[in-house]
PDB file of C-alpha atoms in Angstrom:
ATOM      1  CA  MET A   7     120.279  53.362 111.146  1.00 46.00           C
ATOM      2  CA  GLN A   8     122.022  53.932 107.599  1.00 46.00           C
ATOM      3  CA  LEU A   9     124.177  56.661 109.640  1.00 45.00           C
ATOM      4  CA  ASP A  10     124.432  53.988 112.259  1.00 51.00           C
ATOM      5  CA  ARG A  11     126.184  51.154 109.491  1.00 48.00           C
ATOM      6  CA  LEU A  12     127.914  53.665 107.811  1.00 47.00           C
ATOM      7  CA  MET A  13     129.781  55.393 111.525  1.00 54.00           C
ATOM      8  CA  THR A  14     130.470  51.472 112.538  1.00 53.00           C
ATOM      9  CA  LYS A  15     132.153  50.647 108.816  1.00 55.00           C
ATOM     10  CA  THR A  16     134.166  53.431 109.267  1.00 54.00           C
ATOM     11  CA  VAL A  17     135.300  53.241 112.777  1.00 53.00           C
ATOM     12  CA  THR A  18     136.498  49.685 112.071  1.00 56.00           C
ATOM     13  CA  ARG A  19     138.060  50.032 108.916  1.00 54.00           C
ATOM     14  CA  LEU A  20     139.969  52.852 110.545  1.00 53.00           C
ATOM     15  CA  ALA A  21     140.764  50.938 114.032  1.00 52.00           C
ATOM     16  CA  LYS A  22     141.565  47.871 111.293  1.00 52.00           C
ATOM     17  CA  ALA A  23     144.241  50.299 109.662  1.00 52.00           C
ATOM     18  CA  GLY A  24     145.135  51.527 112.766  1.00 53.00           C
ATOM     19  CA  ILE A  25     146.539  47.772 114.057  1.00 45.00           C
ATOM     20  CA  ALA A  26     147.934  47.759 110.511  1.00 48.00           C
ATOM     21  CA  GLY A  27     150.481  50.333 111.438  1.00 50.00           C
ATOM     22  CA  LEU A  28     151.449  48.991 114.955  1.00 44.00           C
ATOM     23  CA  ARG A  29     152.171  46.291 113.714  1.00 48.00           C
ATOM     24  CA  GLN A  30     154.689  48.085 111.021  1.00 51.00           C
ATOM     25  CA  THR A  31     156.392  49.810 113.851  1.00 48.00           C
ATOM     26  CA  PRO A  32     159.628  48.963 115.818  1.00 52.00           C
ATOM     27  CA  ALA A  33     158.412  48.162 119.090  1.00 49.00           C
ATOM     28  CA  THR A  34     160.619  51.005 120.252  1.00 50.00           C
ATOM     29  CA  GLU A  35     158.231  53.717 119.176  1.00 52.00           C
ATOM     30  CA  ARG A  36     155.049  51.778 119.875  1.00 52.00           C
ATOM     31  CA  PRO A  37     152.648  53.669 122.293  1.00 50.00           C
ATOM     32  CA  ALA A  38     152.723  52.458 125.838  1.00 53.00           C
ATOM     33  CA  LYS A  39     149.599  49.873 126.586  1.00 53.00           C
ATOM     34  CA  ALA A  40     147.211  51.714 128.742  1.00 49.00           C
ATOM     35  CA  PRO A  41     146.587  50.847 132.315  1.00 49.00           C
ATOM     36  CA  ALA A  42     144.792  47.315 133.157  1.00 49.00           C
ATOM     37  CA  GLY A  43     142.250  49.571 134.227  1.00 48.00           C
ATOM     38  CA  ASP A  44     141.428  51.319 131.247  1.00 48.00           C
ATOM     39  CA  LEU A  45     141.405  48.327 128.867  1.00 49.00           C
ATOM     40  CA  ARG A  46     139.361  49.308 125.559  1.00 47.00           C
ATOM     41  CA  GLY A  47     138.283  47.963 122.262  1.00 47.00           C
ATOM     42  CA  SER A  48     139.869  49.085 119.330  1.00 46.00           C
ATOM     43  CA  GLY A  49     136.941  50.798 118.290  1.00 48.00           C
ATOM     44  CA  SER A  50     136.890  53.074 121.430  1.00 47.00           C
ATOM     45  CA  TRP A  51     139.928  54.622 121.234  1.00 45.00           C
ATOM     46  CA  ALA A  52     140.048  54.560 117.046  1.00 45.00           C
ATOM     47  CA  ASN A  53     136.903  57.256 117.861  1.00 46.00           C
ATOM     48  CA  GLU A  54     139.089  59.569 119.351  1.00 48.00           C
ATOM     49  CA  TRP A  55     141.598  59.712 116.094  1.00 50.00           C
ATOM     50  CA  ALA A  56     141.096  62.657 114.180  1.00 51.00           C
ATOM     51  CA  GLY A  57     140.421  60.977 110.767  1.00 54.00           C
ATOM     52  CA  ALA A  58     137.315  59.283 112.439  1.00 54.00           C
ATOM     53  CA  ARG A  59     136.141  62.711 113.948  1.00 59.00           C
ATOM     54  CA  ALA A  60     136.327  63.835 110.690  1.00 64.00           C
ATOM     55  CA  ALA A  61     134.922  61.498 108.965  1.00 64.00           C
ATOM     56  CA  VAL A  62     131.478  60.795 111.394  1.00 57.00           C
ATOM     57  CA  ALA A  63     131.526  64.295 111.209  1.00 67.00           C
ATOM     58  CA  ARG A  64     130.473  64.102 107.382  1.00 67.00           C
ATOM     59  CA  ALA A  65     128.878  61.379 107.369  1.00 64.00           C
ATOM     60  CA  LYS A  66     126.510  63.017 109.579  1.00 66.00           C
ATOM     61  CA  ALA A  67     126.730  66.166 107.765  1.00 72.00           C
ATOM     62  CA  MET A  68     125.224  63.789 104.519  1.00 70.00           C
ATOM     63  CA  ALA A  69     122.424  62.676 106.376  1.00 64.00           C
ATOM     64  CA  THR A  70     121.034  66.044 107.785  1.00 60.00           C
ATOM     65  CA  PRO A  71     118.568  67.471 105.949  1.00 61.00           C
ATOM     66  CA  ALA A  72     119.325  69.858 103.455  1.00 60.00           C
ATOM     67  CA  LYS A  73     117.263  73.358 105.180  1.00 57.00           C
ATOM     68  CA  ALA A  74     119.510  72.709 108.104  1.00 56.00           C
ATOM     69  CA  ARG A  75     122.887  72.356 106.623  1.00 53.00           C
ATOM     70  CA  LYS A  76     121.936  75.528 104.619  1.00 56.00           C
ATOM     71  CA  ALA A  77     121.023  77.019 108.091  1.00 56.00           C
ATOM     72  CA  LYS A  78     124.300  76.293 109.574  1.00 55.00           C
ATOM     73  CA  ALA A  79     126.234  78.163 106.297  1.00 53.00           C
ATOM     74  CA  THR A  80     127.504  81.294 107.087  1.00 51.00           C
ATOM     75  CA  PRO A  81     127.724  84.150 103.873  1.00 51.00           C
ATOM     76  CA  ALA A  82     130.652  83.850 103.431  1.00 46.00           C
ATOM     77  CA  GLN A  83     130.687  80.431 102.445  1.00 55.00           C
ATOM     78  CA  ASP A  84     129.808  79.495  98.534  1.00 57.00           C
ATOM     79  CA  ALA A  85     126.950  77.592  97.903  1.00 54.00           C
ATOM     80  CA  PRO A  86     127.974  74.466  96.160  1.00 61.00           C
ATOM     81  CA  ALA A  87     127.283  73.985  92.227  1.00 66.00           C
ATOM     82  CA  ASP A  88     124.446  71.205  92.433  1.00 70.00           C
ATOM     83  CA  THR A  89     122.497  73.599  95.127  1.00 83.00           C
ATOM     84  CA  ILE A  90     120.052  76.132  94.625  1.00 86.00           C
ATOM     85  CA  PRO A  91     120.465  79.269  96.620  1.00 90.00           C
ATOM     86  CA  GLU A  92     117.498  79.571  99.385  1.00 90.00           C
ATOM     87  CA  GLY A  93     115.253  81.624  98.710  1.00 91.00           C
ATOM     88  CA  THR A  94     116.014  82.404  95.178  1.00 94.00           C
ATOM     89  CA  VAL A  95     112.728  79.732  93.437  1.00 93.00           C
ATOM     90  CA  ARG A  96     109.313  80.438  94.165  1.00 95.00           C
ATOM     91  CA  ALA A  97     106.485  79.322  93.042  1.00 95.00           C
ATOM     92  CA  ARG A  98     103.584  80.889  90.130  1.00 94.00           C
ATOM     93  CA  PRO A  99     100.490  79.940  88.709  1.00 95.00           C
ATOM     94  CA  LEU A 100     100.766  77.144  85.737  1.00 93.00           C
ATOM     95  CA  MET A 101      97.599  78.587  83.962  1.00 93.00           C
ATOM     96  CA  SER A 102      95.848  81.312  84.112  1.00 93.00           C
ATOM     97  CA  THR A 103      92.160  81.507  86.105  1.00 95.00           C
ATOM     98  CA  ARG A 104      90.751  81.154  82.694  1.00 93.00           C
ATOM     99  CA  ASP A 105      93.128  78.793  81.180  1.00 94.00           C
ATOM    100  CA  VAL A 106      91.775  76.592  84.077  1.00 96.00           C
ATOM    101  CA  LYS A 107      87.948  76.864  84.148  1.00 96.00           C
ATOM    102  CA  LEU A 108      88.967  75.762  79.844  1.00 96.00           C
ATOM    103  CA  HIS A 109      91.018  72.932  81.011  1.00 97.00           C
ATOM    104  CA  ASN A 110      88.587  71.912  84.000  1.00 97.00           C
ATOM    105  CA  TRP A 111      85.790  71.425  80.868  1.00 97.00           C
ATOM    106  CA  ILE A 112      87.928  69.870  78.590  1.00 97.00           C
ATOM    107  CA  ALA A 113      88.916  67.409  81.366  1.00 97.00           C
ATOM    108  CA  ASP A 114      85.128  66.849  82.157  1.00 97.00           C
ATOM    109  CA  ARG A 115      84.497  66.241  78.643  1.00 97.00           C
ATOM    110  CA  LEU A 116      87.519  63.375  78.225  1.00 97.00           C
ATOM    111  CA  GLU A 117      85.614  61.778  81.132  1.00 96.00           C
ATOM    112  CA  ALA A 118      82.351  61.324  80.054  1.00 95.00           C
ATOM    113  CA  GLU A 119      82.858  60.410  76.236  1.00 95.00           C
ATOM    114  CA  ALA A 120      87.000  59.289  76.341  1.00 96.00           C
ATOM    115  CA  PRO A 121      87.876  58.190  79.476  1.00 95.00           C
ATOM    116  CA  CYS A 122      90.501  56.227  78.260  1.00 95.00           C
ATOM    117  CA  CYS A 123      92.711  59.775  77.615  1.00 97.00           C
ATOM    118  CA  SER A 124      93.251  62.525  80.147  1.00 97.00           C
ATOM    119  CA  LEU A 125      94.217  66.154  79.678  1.00 98.00           C
ATOM    120  CA  HIS A 126      98.009  67.522  80.612  1.00 98.00           C
ATOM    121  CA  ALA A 127      98.884  71.540  81.206  1.00 97.00           C
ATOM    122  CA  GLY A 128     102.472  72.560  80.381  1.00 96.00           C
ATOM    123  CA  VAL A 129     103.981  69.999  79.266  1.00 97.00           C
ATOM    124  CA  ALA A 130     106.985  70.407  77.434  1.00 97.00           C
ATOM    125  CA  LEU A 131     107.363  68.820  73.862  1.00 97.00           C
ATOM    126  CA  GLY A 132     110.836  67.215  75.334  1.00 95.00           C
ATOM    127  CA  SER A 133     108.713  64.905  77.505  1.00 96.00           C
ATOM    128  CA  PHE A 134     106.611  63.035  74.215  1.00 97.00           C
ATOM    129  CA  LEU A 135     108.560  63.793  71.375  1.00 96.00           C
ATOM    130  CA  THR A 136     112.274  62.743  70.405  1.00 93.00           C
ATOM    131  CA  ALA A 137     114.719  64.535  68.110  1.00 89.00           C
ATOM    132  CA  ASP A 138     117.346  63.227  66.397  1.00 85.00           C
ATOM    133  CA  THR A 139     120.509  65.834  67.900  1.00 75.00           C
ATOM    134  CA  ALA A 140     123.341  63.996  65.817  1.00 66.00           C
ATOM    135  CA  HIS A 141     123.886  66.347  63.748  1.00 67.00           C
ATOM    136  CA  GLU A 142     122.533  69.155  66.211  1.00 69.00           C
ATOM    137  CA  SER A 143     124.531  71.617  68.353  1.00 77.00           C
ATOM    138  CA  HIS A 144     121.426  71.843  70.075  1.00 81.00           C
ATOM    139  CA  ASP A 145     118.302  70.994  71.560  1.00 88.00           C
ATOM    140  CA  PRO A 146     115.556  71.544  69.118  1.00 90.00           C
ATOM    141  CA  LEU A 147     112.864  70.835  71.319  1.00 93.00           C
ATOM    142  CA  ALA A 148     114.699  72.514  74.203  1.00 92.00           C
ATOM    143  CA  GLY A 149     111.997  75.558  76.122  1.00 92.00           C
ATOM    144  CA  LEU A 150     108.832  74.556  73.382  1.00 95.00           C
ATOM    145  CA  ALA A 151     105.983  73.280  75.673  1.00 96.00           C
ATOM    146  CA  ALA A 152     102.240  72.315  74.771  1.00 96.00           C
ATOM    147  CA  ASP A 153      99.436  74.574  76.300  1.00 96.00           C
ATOM    148  CA  MET A 154      97.739  71.447  76.844  1.00 97.00           C
ATOM    149  CA  LEU A 155      98.582  67.726  75.911  1.00 98.00           C
ATOM    150  CA  ILE A 156      95.898  64.695  75.241  1.00 98.00           C
ATOM    151  CA  ILE A 157      97.446  61.467  75.883  1.00 97.00           C
ATOM    152  CA  ASP A 158      95.578  57.949  75.947  1.00 96.00           C
ATOM    153  CA  GLU A 159      95.730  54.863  78.083  1.00 95.00           C
ATOM    154  CA  THR A 160      98.836  54.254  76.970  1.00 95.00           C
ATOM    155  CA  GLY A 161     100.714  57.358  77.486  1.00 95.00           C
ATOM    156  CA  GLN A 162     100.752  58.344  73.552  1.00 96.00           C
ATOM    157  CA  PRO A 163     100.000  62.064  72.671  1.00 97.00           C
ATOM    158  CA  ILE A 164      96.906  62.299  71.367  1.00 96.00           C
ATOM    159  CA  ALA A 165      96.453  65.875  70.397  1.00 97.00           C
ATOM    160  CA  ALA A 166      98.283  69.495  71.456  1.00 97.00           C
ATOM    161  CA  LEU A 167      96.184  72.200  72.065  1.00 97.00           C
ATOM    162  CA  ILE A 168      98.037  75.460  71.716  1.00 96.00           C
ATOM    163  CA  ARG A 169      97.772  79.052  72.238  1.00 92.00           C
ATOM    164  CA  GLU A 170      98.875  81.877  69.795  1.00 89.00           C
ATOM    165  CA  ASP A 171     102.553  82.876  71.117  1.00 85.00           C
ATOM    166  CA  ALA A 172     102.501  86.655  70.151  1.00 83.00           C
ATOM    167  CA  ALA A 173     105.021  87.726  72.257  1.00 87.00           C
ATOM    168  CA  ASP A 174     107.683  85.197  70.176  1.00 89.00           C
ATOM    169  CA  PRO A 175     106.240  83.849  66.813  1.00 89.00           C
ATOM    170  CA  SER A 176     109.403  82.267  65.745  1.00 91.00           C
ATOM    171  CA  LYS A 177     108.798  80.196  68.865  1.00 92.00           C
ATOM    172  CA  GLN A 178     105.539  80.036  68.312  1.00 92.00           C
ATOM    173  CA  LEU A 179     106.894  78.808  64.312  1.00 94.00           C
ATOM    174  CA  LEU A 180     109.445  76.193  65.732  1.00 94.00           C
ATOM    175  CA  LEU A 181     106.535  74.152  68.284  1.00 95.00           C
ATOM    176  CA  ILE A 182     104.217  74.054  65.021  1.00 95.00           C
ATOM    177  CA  ASP A 183     106.830  72.260  63.121  1.00 94.00           C
ATOM    178  CA  ALA A 184     107.635  69.894  66.007  1.00 95.00           C
ATOM    179  CA  LEU A 185     104.314  68.735  66.377  1.00 96.00           C
ATOM    180  CA  LEU A 186     103.573  68.198  62.998  1.00 95.00           C
ATOM    181  CA  ASP A 187     107.002  66.532  62.144  1.00 94.00           C
ATOM    182  CA  ALA A 188     105.791  64.394  64.416  1.00 95.00           C
ATOM    183  CA  ASP A 189     102.580  63.612  63.385  1.00 95.00           C
ATOM    184  CA  VAL A 190     101.018  65.255  66.624  1.00 96.00           C
ATOM    185  CA  PRO A 191      97.914  66.596  65.713  1.00 96.00           C
ATOM    186  CA  ILE A 192      97.329  70.248  66.655  1.00 96.00           C
ATOM    187  CA  ILE A 193      94.690  71.885  67.730  1.00 96.00           C
ATOM    188  CA  ASP A 194      94.406  75.716  68.087  1.00 94.00           C
ATOM    189  CA  ILE A 195      92.897  77.384  70.975  1.00 94.00           C
ATOM    190  CA  GLN A 196      91.417  81.134  69.678  1.00 91.00           C
ATOM    191  CA  PRO A 197      91.222  83.950  71.859  1.00 89.00           C
ATOM    192  CA  ARG A 198      87.670  83.575  72.587  1.00 90.00           C
ATOM    193  CA  PRO A 199      87.488  79.944  71.893  1.00 90.00           C
ATOM    194  CA  SER A 200      83.819  78.688  71.126  1.00 93.00           C
ATOM    195  CA  LEU A 201      83.594  75.631  73.358  1.00 95.00           C
ATOM    196  CA  ALA A 202      81.534  73.788  70.924  1.00 95.00           C
ATOM    197  CA  LYS A 203      83.756  74.006  67.683  1.00 95.00           C
ATOM    198  CA  LEU A 204      86.427  73.488  70.182  1.00 96.00           C
ATOM    199  CA  TRP A 205      85.177  70.162  71.253  1.00 96.00           C
ATOM    200  CA  ASP A 206      84.187  69.267  67.748  1.00 96.00           C
ATOM    201  CA  ALA A 207      87.659  69.642  67.026  1.00 95.00           C
ATOM    202  CA  ILE A 208      89.195  67.483  69.939  1.00 96.00           C
ATOM    203  CA  ALA A 209      86.787  64.957  68.842  1.00 96.00           C
ATOM    204  CA  GLU A 210      87.970  64.316  65.441  1.00 95.00           C
ATOM    205  CA  ALA A 211      91.417  63.321  67.310  1.00 95.00           C
ATOM    206  CA  LEU A 212      90.153  61.054  70.310  1.00 95.00           C
ATOM    207  CA  PRO A 213      90.370  57.448  68.907  1.00 90.00           C
ATOM    208  CA  GLU A 214      87.155  55.691  68.080  1.00 83.00           C
ATOM    209  CA  GLY A 215      85.096  53.804  70.818  1.00 65.00           C
TER     210      GLY A 215
END
C-alpha cells in the first residue's frame, strides 16, 4: 500500500509538471493532439515519460527486501557504505557452555530469592553507564562489557559480575575503574568459583526485601 501511494504521488506530480510545461510552450511547438479514439488521462501518458519510469523503478527498489537487492547486484557494483557485505557476518557463542550453566544457576537463585531482579549476559558498559566525554577525544567506555549484569525491576544496575581478562589486563583495569567510578558493585567470578561464596557476594548486593 505504501508503494502504491508513493507511485501515485510521483505520477501525479510529474503529470502536473508536464501540464505546466505545455502551458508555457508556444502553440506552434506543442505536440499534436492525440486522435479522438486514443484519449487517455494525464496519468497514463505521464507513465511513459522516462523520469516517471525512473522514479517508479527507484521506489520499487526501495521496497525490495535487502536480500533481493543484493542478489540482483553484480560483483562489479560497489556496496553502499551503509550496508554489510553478504556472508561477512556470522553468529558466535555469547557464553561458553560452562558460563551458560553458571548463568542459569544464578538466574534460578534470583528468581527464587529476588524475583524483582534479572540477570543479563555480555552487557556493554555503555548501555548502563554514561561517561562525561566533554574533555575526552574518545569514549572511555567503548569496548568494555560486563560478563553478567544484575538489574532491578526499574532497570537500575545492581551488580556487575566479571571474569579475569588475562589476555588484556589493561582493558580489565579500565573495566574495573569504570564500575568503581559509577559505584556499581563488582562481583569477581573466579576460574573455579565456589557457588556458595559467589551467591553470598551476590546476596550482599541485592536490594532488601
